[in-house]
């Protein structure tokens, strides 16, 4: 990958905690079978593709390597988006008093549904695999007879299995010395029979084998059980690759309507994922849009002393929607797929904010146009003549204002967060300006031709 400058590898412990590691709990990854690779790219001005596109490009190769070695891999971008556990999160709930094993079985069934969708990647769950561990039960009487404490036995077993630092090694070219750790080889520490041959020094100086001090017992490891609002819950998570979360929500809802979970069990997608935040954000922005329209109407009524004329002026607002929605549709026809993954431009929350802001901007053009028409009528000109002259005179300033706003928005079209706002401005202003000069005078003429 030519865009990569360097990378950092962390094995057995988490990489430095950042926003992504905090909200997705990656900072808790300290097991020996877990690792992180942090990839650093050249400056965005020096590369052709954005980081999101590079992630899509390398995904098939990384997944092929992981599949070849039986590993689980996740390709995660440092998110500029909402703080969520994952893009798509399913929460599985069962009836009160249900066995936890049944909840696990239904959680795995939901995971199988996730894996059937090609638009979902990095599917995972929060179900612990059944595991066992070896516990050494000390025979207190025998240990006391040999003058050996439980702490001595624990230290011996810990050193044999986990290792003990016995010194420091200074490797050539390294700034910091590395600890020298001594422990049993894997074949020796993987069999209880081998471990019983370990020896502990007794009070009289003799080395006593562990087999005389107790015995090993294989016991199941307690699994982690998750609760939310005091209810047992199972989690299934996944990421999107070139698709919007709403596509996965619709597909999963249909899938489990056709093949529902057993009675009493249910799952929701409005939990810790992006879908709940998306719904809440667009609901709040919709209410804000409605409040903005009401305030604009009240101000126009106060200015025009009319209840009907503000509606004519505000006709420019729906014209922005006519431009924004088809504009985003046309915009998504341009990008080529990257290694089979779509590369769309989404209508985001910032795009909705841009649409709300346009409500106040585009109304200004209507106000300028109608105000000039009314001034010409006050000078004694006929309605038709006033409409034509107002359109001709105000055409240039309206186009100049719209052009300045559109070209100014092009600067932020490549920003990962505010690109939606920029495209809303561009498409909305273009459509509203084009149609306002035609629609507003026509409606004004139809309402005033009998006067």
Coordinates of C-alpha atoms in Angstrom, one line a residue:
X1 CA 0.0 0.0 0.0
X2 CA 1.8 3.1 -1.2
X3 CA -0.1 5.4 1.1
X4 CA 1.3 3.8 4.2
X5 CA 4.2 5.5 5.9
X6 CA 4.7 3.2 8.9
X7 CA 2.8 1.0 11.3
X8 CA 3.0 0.1 15.0
X9 CA 2.3 -3.4 16.3
X10 CA 1.0 -4.1 19.8
X11 CA 0.7 -7.8 20.9
X12 CA -0.6 -8.9 24.2
X13 CA -1.7 -5.4 25.3
X14 CA -3.8 -2.6 24.0
X15 CA -2.5 0.2 21.8
X16 CA -2.6 3.8 23.3
X17 CA -6.1 4.6 24.2
X18 CA -7.9 7.1 22.0
X19 CA -11.5 8.0 21.3
X20 CA -12.0 4.8 19.3
X21 CA -10.5 2.6 21.9
X22 CA -12.5 4.2 24.7
X23 CA -16.0 3.9 23.2
X24 CA -15.4 0.4 21.7
X25 CA -13.5 -0.9 24.7
X26 CA -10.4 -1.8 22.7
X27 CA -8.3 -0.5 25.6
X28 CA -9.3 -3.6 27.6
X29 CA -7.6 -5.9 25.1
X30 CA -4.7 -7.4 27.1
X31 CA -4.9 -11.1 26.3
X32 CA -1.9 -12.9 24.7
X33 CA -3.9 -13.8 21.6
X34 CA -5.0 -10.3 20.9
X35 CA -3.1 -7.6 18.9
X36 CA -3.4 -4.2 17.3
X37 CA -1.7 -2.8 14.2
X38 CA -1.9 0.9 13.9
X39 CA -1.4 2.1 10.3
X40 CA -0.2 5.7 9.6
X41 CA -0.8 7.2 6.2
X42 CA 0.8 10.0 4.3
X43 CA -0.8 13.4 4.4
X44 CA -4.2 13.6 2.8
X45 CA -3.0 16.2 0.3
X46 CA -0.3 13.8 -0.9
X47 CA -2.6 10.9 -1.7
X48 CA -5.4 10.3 -4.1
X49 CA -7.7 8.2 -1.9
X50 CA -9.2 9.1 1.5
X51 CA -8.5 6.8 4.5
X52 CA -12.0 5.3 4.2
X53 CA -11.4 4.3 0.6
X54 CA -8.0 2.8 1.5
X55 CA -9.6 0.7 4.2
X56 CA -12.1 -0.7 1.7
X57 CA -9.2 -1.4 -0.8
X58 CA -7.2 -3.4 1.7
X59 CA -10.1 -5.3 3.3
X60 CA -10.2 -8.3 1.0
X61 CA -6.5 -8.9 1.3
X62 CA -6.5 -8.6 5.1
X63 CA -9.5 -10.9 5.4
X64 CA -7.9 -13.5 3.2
X65 CA -4.8 -13.5 5.4
X66 CA -6.9 -13.9 8.5
X67 CA -9.0 -16.7 7.0
X68 CA -5.8 -18.6 6.0
X69 CA -4.7 -18.6 9.6
X70 CA -8.1 -19.0 11.3
X71 CA -7.9 -15.6 12.9
X72 CA -10.6 -13.0 13.5
X73 CA -9.7 -9.5 12.2
X74 CA -11.4 -6.2 12.3
X75 CA -10.5 -3.2 10.1
X76 CA -11.4 -0.1 12.1
X77 CA -11.1 3.5 11.1
X78 CA -10.5 6.2 13.7
X79 CA -14.1 7.5 13.7
X80 CA -15.2 11.1 13.2
X81 CA -18.7 9.8 13.9
X82 CA -20.8 9.0 16.9
X83 CA -19.4 7.2 20.0
X84 CA -21.0 3.8 19.6
X85 CA -19.9 0.2 20.4
X86 CA -20.2 -0.7 16.7
X87 CA -22.0 0.5 13.6
X88 CA -24.7 -2.2 13.9
X89 CA -25.5 -3.7 17.3
X90 CA -28.2 -6.2 18.1
X91 CA -29.3 -6.7 21.7
X92 CA -31.0 -10.1 22.3
X93 CA -33.4 -10.4 25.3
X94 CA -35.2 -13.4 26.7
X95 CA -38.2 -14.0 28.9
X96 CA -37.8 -13.5 32.7
X97 CA -36.2 -16.6 34.3
X98 CA -34.9 -18.1 31.1
X99 CA -31.7 -20.1 31.2
X100 CA -28.6 -18.2 30.2
X101 CA -27.7 -21.0 27.8
X102 CA -30.9 -20.4 25.9
X103 CA -30.1 -16.7 25.6
X104 CA -26.6 -17.6 24.3
X105 CA -28.2 -20.0 21.7
X106 CA -30.5 -17.3 20.4
X107 CA -27.7 -14.8 20.4
X108 CA -25.7 -17.1 18.1
X109 CA -28.8 -17.5 15.9
X110 CA -28.9 -13.7 15.5
X111 CA -25.2 -13.8 14.6
X112 CA -25.9 -16.4 11.9
X113 CA -28.4 -14.0 10.5
X114 CA -25.8 -11.2 10.5
X115 CA -23.3 -13.5 8.7
X116 CA -25.8 -14.2 5.9
X117 CA -25.8 -10.5 4.8
X118 CA -23.0 -9.5 2.5
X119 CA -23.3 -5.9 3.4
X120 CA -22.2 -6.7 7.0
X121 CA -18.5 -7.3 7.8
X122 CA -16.5 -7.9 11.0
X123 CA -19.4 -9.8 12.6
X124 CA -18.8 -10.7 16.2
X125 CA -20.6 -11.4 19.4
X126 CA -20.1 -11.1 23.2
X127 CA -20.5 -14.8 23.9
X128 CA -17.7 -16.5 25.7
X129 CA -16.6 -19.9 24.5
X130 CA -16.7 -22.7 27.1
X131 CA -13.3 -23.0 28.7
X132 CA -11.7 -25.0 31.5
X133 CA -8.9 -24.2 33.8
X134 CA -6.6 -26.1 36.1
X135 CA -6.8 -25.3 39.8
X136 CA -4.3 -26.7 42.2
X137 CA -5.9 -27.8 45.5
X138 CA -3.3 -27.7 48.3
X139 CA -3.3 -30.4 50.9
X140 CA -2.8 -28.1 53.9
X141 CA -1.8 -30.8 56.3
X142 CA 1.0 -32.2 54.0
X143 CA 2.2 -28.7 53.1
X144 CA 2.5 -27.8 56.8
X145 CA 4.3 -31.1 57.5
X146 CA 7.0 -30.1 55.0
X147 CA 7.1 -26.4 56.1
X148 CA 5.7 -25.1 52.9
X149 CA 3.2 -22.3 52.7
X150 CA 0.4 -21.8 50.1
X151 CA 2.1 -18.7 48.9
X152 CA 5.3 -20.7 48.0
X153 CA 3.3 -23.1 46.0
X154 CA 1.4 -20.3 44.2
X155 CA 4.7 -18.6 43.3
X156 CA 6.2 -21.8 41.9
X157 CA 3.2 -22.6 39.7
X158 CA 3.0 -19.0 38.6
X159 CA 6.6 -18.9 37.6
X160 CA 6.4 -22.2 35.7
X161 CA 3.3 -21.2 33.7
X162 CA 3.6 -17.4 33.4
X163 CA 7.3 -17.0 33.7
X164 CA 9.5 -15.0 36.0
X165 CA 11.9 -12.2 35.1
X166 CA 15.4 -13.2 36.1
X167 CA 17.4 -10.3 34.6
X168 CA 17.7 -7.8 31.7
X169 CA 18.9 -8.3 28.2
X170 CA 20.5 -5.4 26.2
X171 CA 19.8 -6.1 22.6
X172 CA 22.0 -4.3 20.0
X173 CA 20.3 -1.2 18.6
X174 CA 17.6 -1.1 21.3
X175 CA 17.3 1.8 23.7
X176 CA 15.5 0.0 26.5
X177 CA 16.7 -3.4 27.9
X178 CA 14.2 -6.3 27.6
X179 CA 13.4 -8.5 30.6
X180 CA 14.7 -12.1 30.5
X181 CA 11.8 -14.3 31.4
X182 CA 12.2 -18.0 32.4
X183 CA 9.3 -20.5 32.2
X184 CA 8.4 -24.0 31.2
X185 CA 8.1 -24.8 27.5
X186 CA 4.6 -25.2 26.1
X187 CA 4.6 -29.0 26.1
X188 CA 5.6 -29.2 29.7
X189 CA 3.2 -26.6 31.0
X190 CA 0.2 -27.9 29.0
X191 CA -0.1 -31.2 30.8
X192 CA -1.0 -31.6 34.5
X193 CA 1.2 -34.7 34.8
X194 CA 4.2 -32.6 33.9
X195 CA 3.3 -29.9 36.4
X196 CA 3.0 -32.2 39.3
X197 CA 6.8 -32.9 38.9
X198 CA 7.6 -29.3 39.8
X199 CA 9.4 -29.1 43.1
X200 CA 9.1 -26.6 46.0
X201 CA 11.8 -26.2 48.6
X202 CA 10.6 -27.2 52.0
X203 CA 11.5 -25.9 55.4
X204 CA 14.3 -28.4 55.8
X205 CA 15.8 -27.5 52.5
X206 CA 14.6 -30.6 50.6
X207 CA 12.8 -30.2 47.2
X208 CA 9.2 -31.6 47.5
X209 CA 7.2 -32.4 44.3
X210 CA 3.8 -30.8 43.9
X211 CA 2.3 -34.3 43.7
X212 CA 2.9 -34.7 47.4
X213 CA 1.4 -31.3 48.3
X214 CA -2.0 -31.5 46.5
X215 CA -3.6 -32.3 43.2
X216 CA -4.8 -30.5 40.0
X217 CA -8.5 -30.2 39.3
X218 CA -10.0 -29.2 36.0
X219 CA -12.9 -26.8 36.4
X220 CA -15.0 -24.7 34.0
X221 CA -14.2 -21.0 33.7
X222 CA -17.1 -18.7 34.7
X223 CA -18.5 -17.0 31.6
X224 CA -19.1 -13.2 31.4
X225 CA -22.8 -12.4 31.6
X226 CA -24.0 -9.0 30.4
X227 CA -27.0 -7.1 31.7
X228 CA -28.7 -3.9 30.5
X229 CA -31.4 -2.3 32.6
X230 CA -31.2 -5.3 34.9
X231 CA -32.1 -7.7 32.1
X232 CA -29.8 -10.4 30.7
X233 CA -28.7 -9.4 27.2
X234 CA -26.6 -10.9 24.4
X235 CA -24.8 -8.6 22.0
X236 CA -24.1 -9.2 18.3
X237 CA -22.0 -6.5 16.5
X238 CA -21.0 -5.8 12.9
X239 CA -19.6 -3.0 10.7
X240 CA -20.8 -1.7 7.3
X241 CA -18.6 -1.7 4.2
X242 CA -19.9 0.8 1.7
X243 CA -23.5 0.7 2.8
X244 CA -25.7 2.7 5.2
X245 CA -26.8 1.1 8.5
X246 CA -30.5 1.5 7.5
X247 CA -30.0 -1.2 4.8
X248 CA -28.8 -3.7 7.4
X249 CA -31.7 -2.8 9.8
X250 CA -34.3 -3.3 7.1
X251 CA -32.7 -6.6 5.9
X252 CA -32.4 -8.0 9.4
X253 CA -35.9 -7.0 10.4
X254 CA -37.3 -8.8 7.3
X255 CA -35.2 -11.8 7.9
X256 CA -36.4 -12.3 11.5
X257 CA -40.0 -11.6 10.6
X258 CA -39.8 -14.6 8.3
X259 CA -37.8 -16.7 10.8
X260 CA -38.6 -15.3 14.2
X261 CA -36.8 -16.2 17.4
X262 CA -38.6 -18.5 19.9
X263 CA -41.5 -17.1 21.9
X264 CA -40.4 -14.7 24.6
X265 CA -37.1 -13.9 22.8
X266 CA -36.6 -10.7 20.9
X267 CA -33.8 -8.5 19.6
X268 CA -33.5 -4.8 19.0
X269 CA -31.2 -2.8 16.7
X270 CA -31.9 0.5 18.5
X271 CA -29.4 0.0 21.3
X272 CA -25.7 0.8 21.3
X273 CA -25.2 1.1 17.5
X274 CA -25.5 4.0 15.0
X275 CA -29.1 3.3 14.2
X276 CA -30.5 4.7 17.4
X277 CA -28.3 7.8 17.2
X278 CA -29.3 8.2 13.6
X279 CA -33.0 8.1 14.4
X280 CA -32.7 10.4 17.4
X281 CA -30.6 12.9 15.5
X282 CA -32.9 13.1 12.5
X283 CA -35.9 13.3 14.7
X284 CA -34.4 16.2 16.6
X285 CA -33.3 17.9 13.4
X286 CA -36.7 17.5 11.9
X287 CA -38.2 19.2 14.9
X288 CA -35.6 21.9 14.6
X289 CA -36.5 22.3 10.9
X290 CA -40.2 22.7 11.8
X291 CA -39.4 25.2 14.5
X292 CA -37.2 27.2 12.0
X293 CA -40.1 27.3 9.4
X294 CA -42.5 28.6 12.1
X295 CA -40.1 31.3 13.1
X296 CA -39.5 32.3 9.5
X297 CA -43.2 32.5 8.9
X298 CA -43.8 34.6 12.0
X299 CA -41.0 37.1 11.0
X300 CA -42.4 37.3 7.4
X301 CA -45.9 38.0 8.7
X302 CA -44.5 40.8 10.8
X303 CA -42.6 42.2 7.8
X304 CA -45.4 41.9 5.2
X305 CA -48.5 42.4 7.3
X306 CA -50.0 39.5 5.4
X307 CA -50.8 35.9 6.2
X308 CA -50.6 34.6 2.6
X309 CA -47.6 36.5 1.2
X310 CA -45.1 34.7 3.6
X311 CA -46.3 31.4 2.1
X312 CA -45.4 32.6 -1.4
X313 CA -42.0 33.7 -0.2
X314 CA -41.4 30.4 1.6
X315 CA -42.0 28.4 -1.5
X316 CA -38.3 28.6 -2.1
X317 CA -37.7 26.3 0.9
X318 CA -39.3 23.1 -0.6
X319 CA -37.4 23.8 -3.8
X320 CA -34.2 23.2 -1.9
X321 CA -35.3 19.7 -1.1
X322 CA -36.1 19.1 -4.7
X323 CA -32.4 19.9 -5.4
X324 CA -30.8 18.2 -2.4
X325 CA -32.4 14.7 -2.6
X326 CA -31.8 14.1 -6.4
X327 CA -28.4 15.8 -6.0
X328 CA -27.3 13.1 -3.5
X329 CA -28.8 10.4 -5.8
X330 CA -26.8 11.7 -8.8
X331 CA -23.7 12.1 -6.6
X332 CA -23.8 8.4 -5.8
X333 CA -23.9 7.4 -9.4
X334 CA -20.3 8.8 -9.9
X335 CA -18.0 6.9 -7.6
X336 CA -16.6 3.5 -8.8
X337 CA -16.8 0.5 -6.4
X338 CA -13.6 -0.2 -4.5
X339 CA -12.7 -3.9 -4.6
X340 CA -16.3 -4.7 -4.9
X341 CA -17.5 -2.4 -2.1
X342 CA -19.7 0.6 -2.9
X343 CA -18.2 4.0 -2.1
X344 CA -21.3 6.2 -1.6
X345 CA -21.8 9.7 -0.3
X346 CA -24.4 9.6 2.5
X347 CA -27.1 12.1 3.5
X348 CA -25.8 12.7 7.0
X349 CA -26.8 14.8 9.9
X350 CA -24.6 17.6 8.7
X351 CA -26.5 17.5 5.4
X352 CA -29.7 17.9 7.3
X353 CA -28.2 20.8 9.2
X354 CA -27.3 22.3 5.8
X355 CA -30.9 21.9 4.6
X356 CA -32.1 23.7 7.7
X357 CA -29.6 26.6 7.2
X358 CA -30.7 26.9 3.6
X359 CA -34.3 27.6 4.7
X360 CA -33.1 31.0 5.9
X361 CA -30.7 31.6 3.0
X362 CA -33.0 30.9 0.1
X363 CA -35.9 32.9 1.5
X364 CA -33.8 36.0 1.1
X365 CA -33.9 35.6 -2.7
X366 CA -37.7 35.5 -2.6
X367 CA -37.9 38.5 -0.3
X368 CA -35.7 40.5 -2.6
X369 CA -37.7 39.5 -5.7
X370 CA -41.2 40.2 -4.3
X371 CA -40.1 43.4 -2.5
X372 CA -38.8 44.8 -5.8
X373 CA -42.0 43.7 -7.6
X374 CA -44.2 45.5 -5.0
X375 CA -42.0 48.6 -5.4
X376 CA -42.5 48.6 -9.1
X377 CA -46.2 48.2 -8.7
X378 CA -46.3 51.1 -6.3
X379 CA -44.7 53.2 -9.0
X380 CA -47.7 52.4 -11.2
X381 CA -46.3 49.6 -13.4
X382 CA -48.6 46.8 -14.4
X383 CA -48.2 43.4 -12.7
X384 CA -46.8 41.6 -15.8
X385 CA -44.3 44.4 -16.5
X386 CA -43.2 44.5 -12.9
X387 CA -42.6 40.8 -12.8
X388 CA -40.5 40.9 -15.9
X389 CA -38.5 43.9 -14.9
X390 CA -37.9 42.6 -11.3
X391 CA -36.6 39.3 -12.7
X392 CA -34.3 41.0 -15.1
X393 CA -32.9 43.5 -12.5
X394 CA -32.5 41.0 -9.7
X395 CA -31.2 38.2 -11.8
X396 CA -27.5 39.2 -11.5
X397 CA -27.3 39.8 -7.7
X398 CA -29.3 36.6 -7.0
X399 CA -26.9 34.6 -9.2
X400 CA -23.8 36.2 -7.7
X401 CA -25.0 35.5 -4.2
X402 CA -25.9 31.9 -5.0
X403 CA -22.6 31.4 -6.9
X404 CA -20.5 32.7 -4.1
X405 CA -22.2 30.4 -1.6
X406 CA -21.9 27.4 -3.9
X407 CA -18.2 27.9 -4.7
X408 CA -17.4 28.6 -1.1
X409 CA -19.0 25.3 -0.1
X410 CA -16.7 23.3 -2.5
X411 CA -13.9 23.8 -0.1
X412 CA -15.3 21.4 2.5
X413 CA -16.7 18.8 0.1
X414 CA -13.8 16.5 1.0
X415 CA -14.1 16.8 4.7
X416 CA -15.3 13.5 6.2
X417 CA -17.7 15.3 8.6
X418 CA -19.0 18.4 6.9
X419 CA -19.1 17.1 3.3
X420 CA -22.8 16.5 3.6
X421 CA -23.4 20.1 4.7
X422 CA -21.4 21.3 1.7
X423 CA -23.3 19.2 -0.9
X424 CA -26.6 20.2 0.7
X425 CA -25.6 23.9 0.2
X426 CA -24.5 23.3 -3.4
X427 CA -27.5 21.3 -4.6
X428 CA -30.1 23.2 -2.6
X429 CA -28.9 26.6 -3.6
X430 CA -28.6 25.6 -7.3
X431 CA -32.2 24.2 -7.4
X432 CA -33.7 26.9 -5.3
X433 CA -32.1 29.7 -7.2
X434 CA -33.0 28.2 -10.6
X435 CA -36.7 27.6 -9.7
X436 CA -37.2 30.7 -7.5
X437 CA -36.9 33.0 -10.4
X438 CA -39.6 31.1 -12.2
X439 CA -41.9 29.6 -9.6
X440 CA -42.2 32.6 -7.2
X441 CA -43.2 35.2 -9.9
X442 CA -45.7 32.7 -11.4
X443 CA -47.4 32.1 -8.1
X444 CA -47.3 35.8 -7.3
X445 CA -49.0 36.5 -10.6
X446 CA -51.7 33.8 -10.1
X447 CA -52.6 35.3 -6.7
X448 CA -52.6 38.9 -7.8
X449 CA -53.8 39.0 -11.4
X450 CA -57.4 39.7 -10.3
X451 CA -56.5 42.7 -8.3

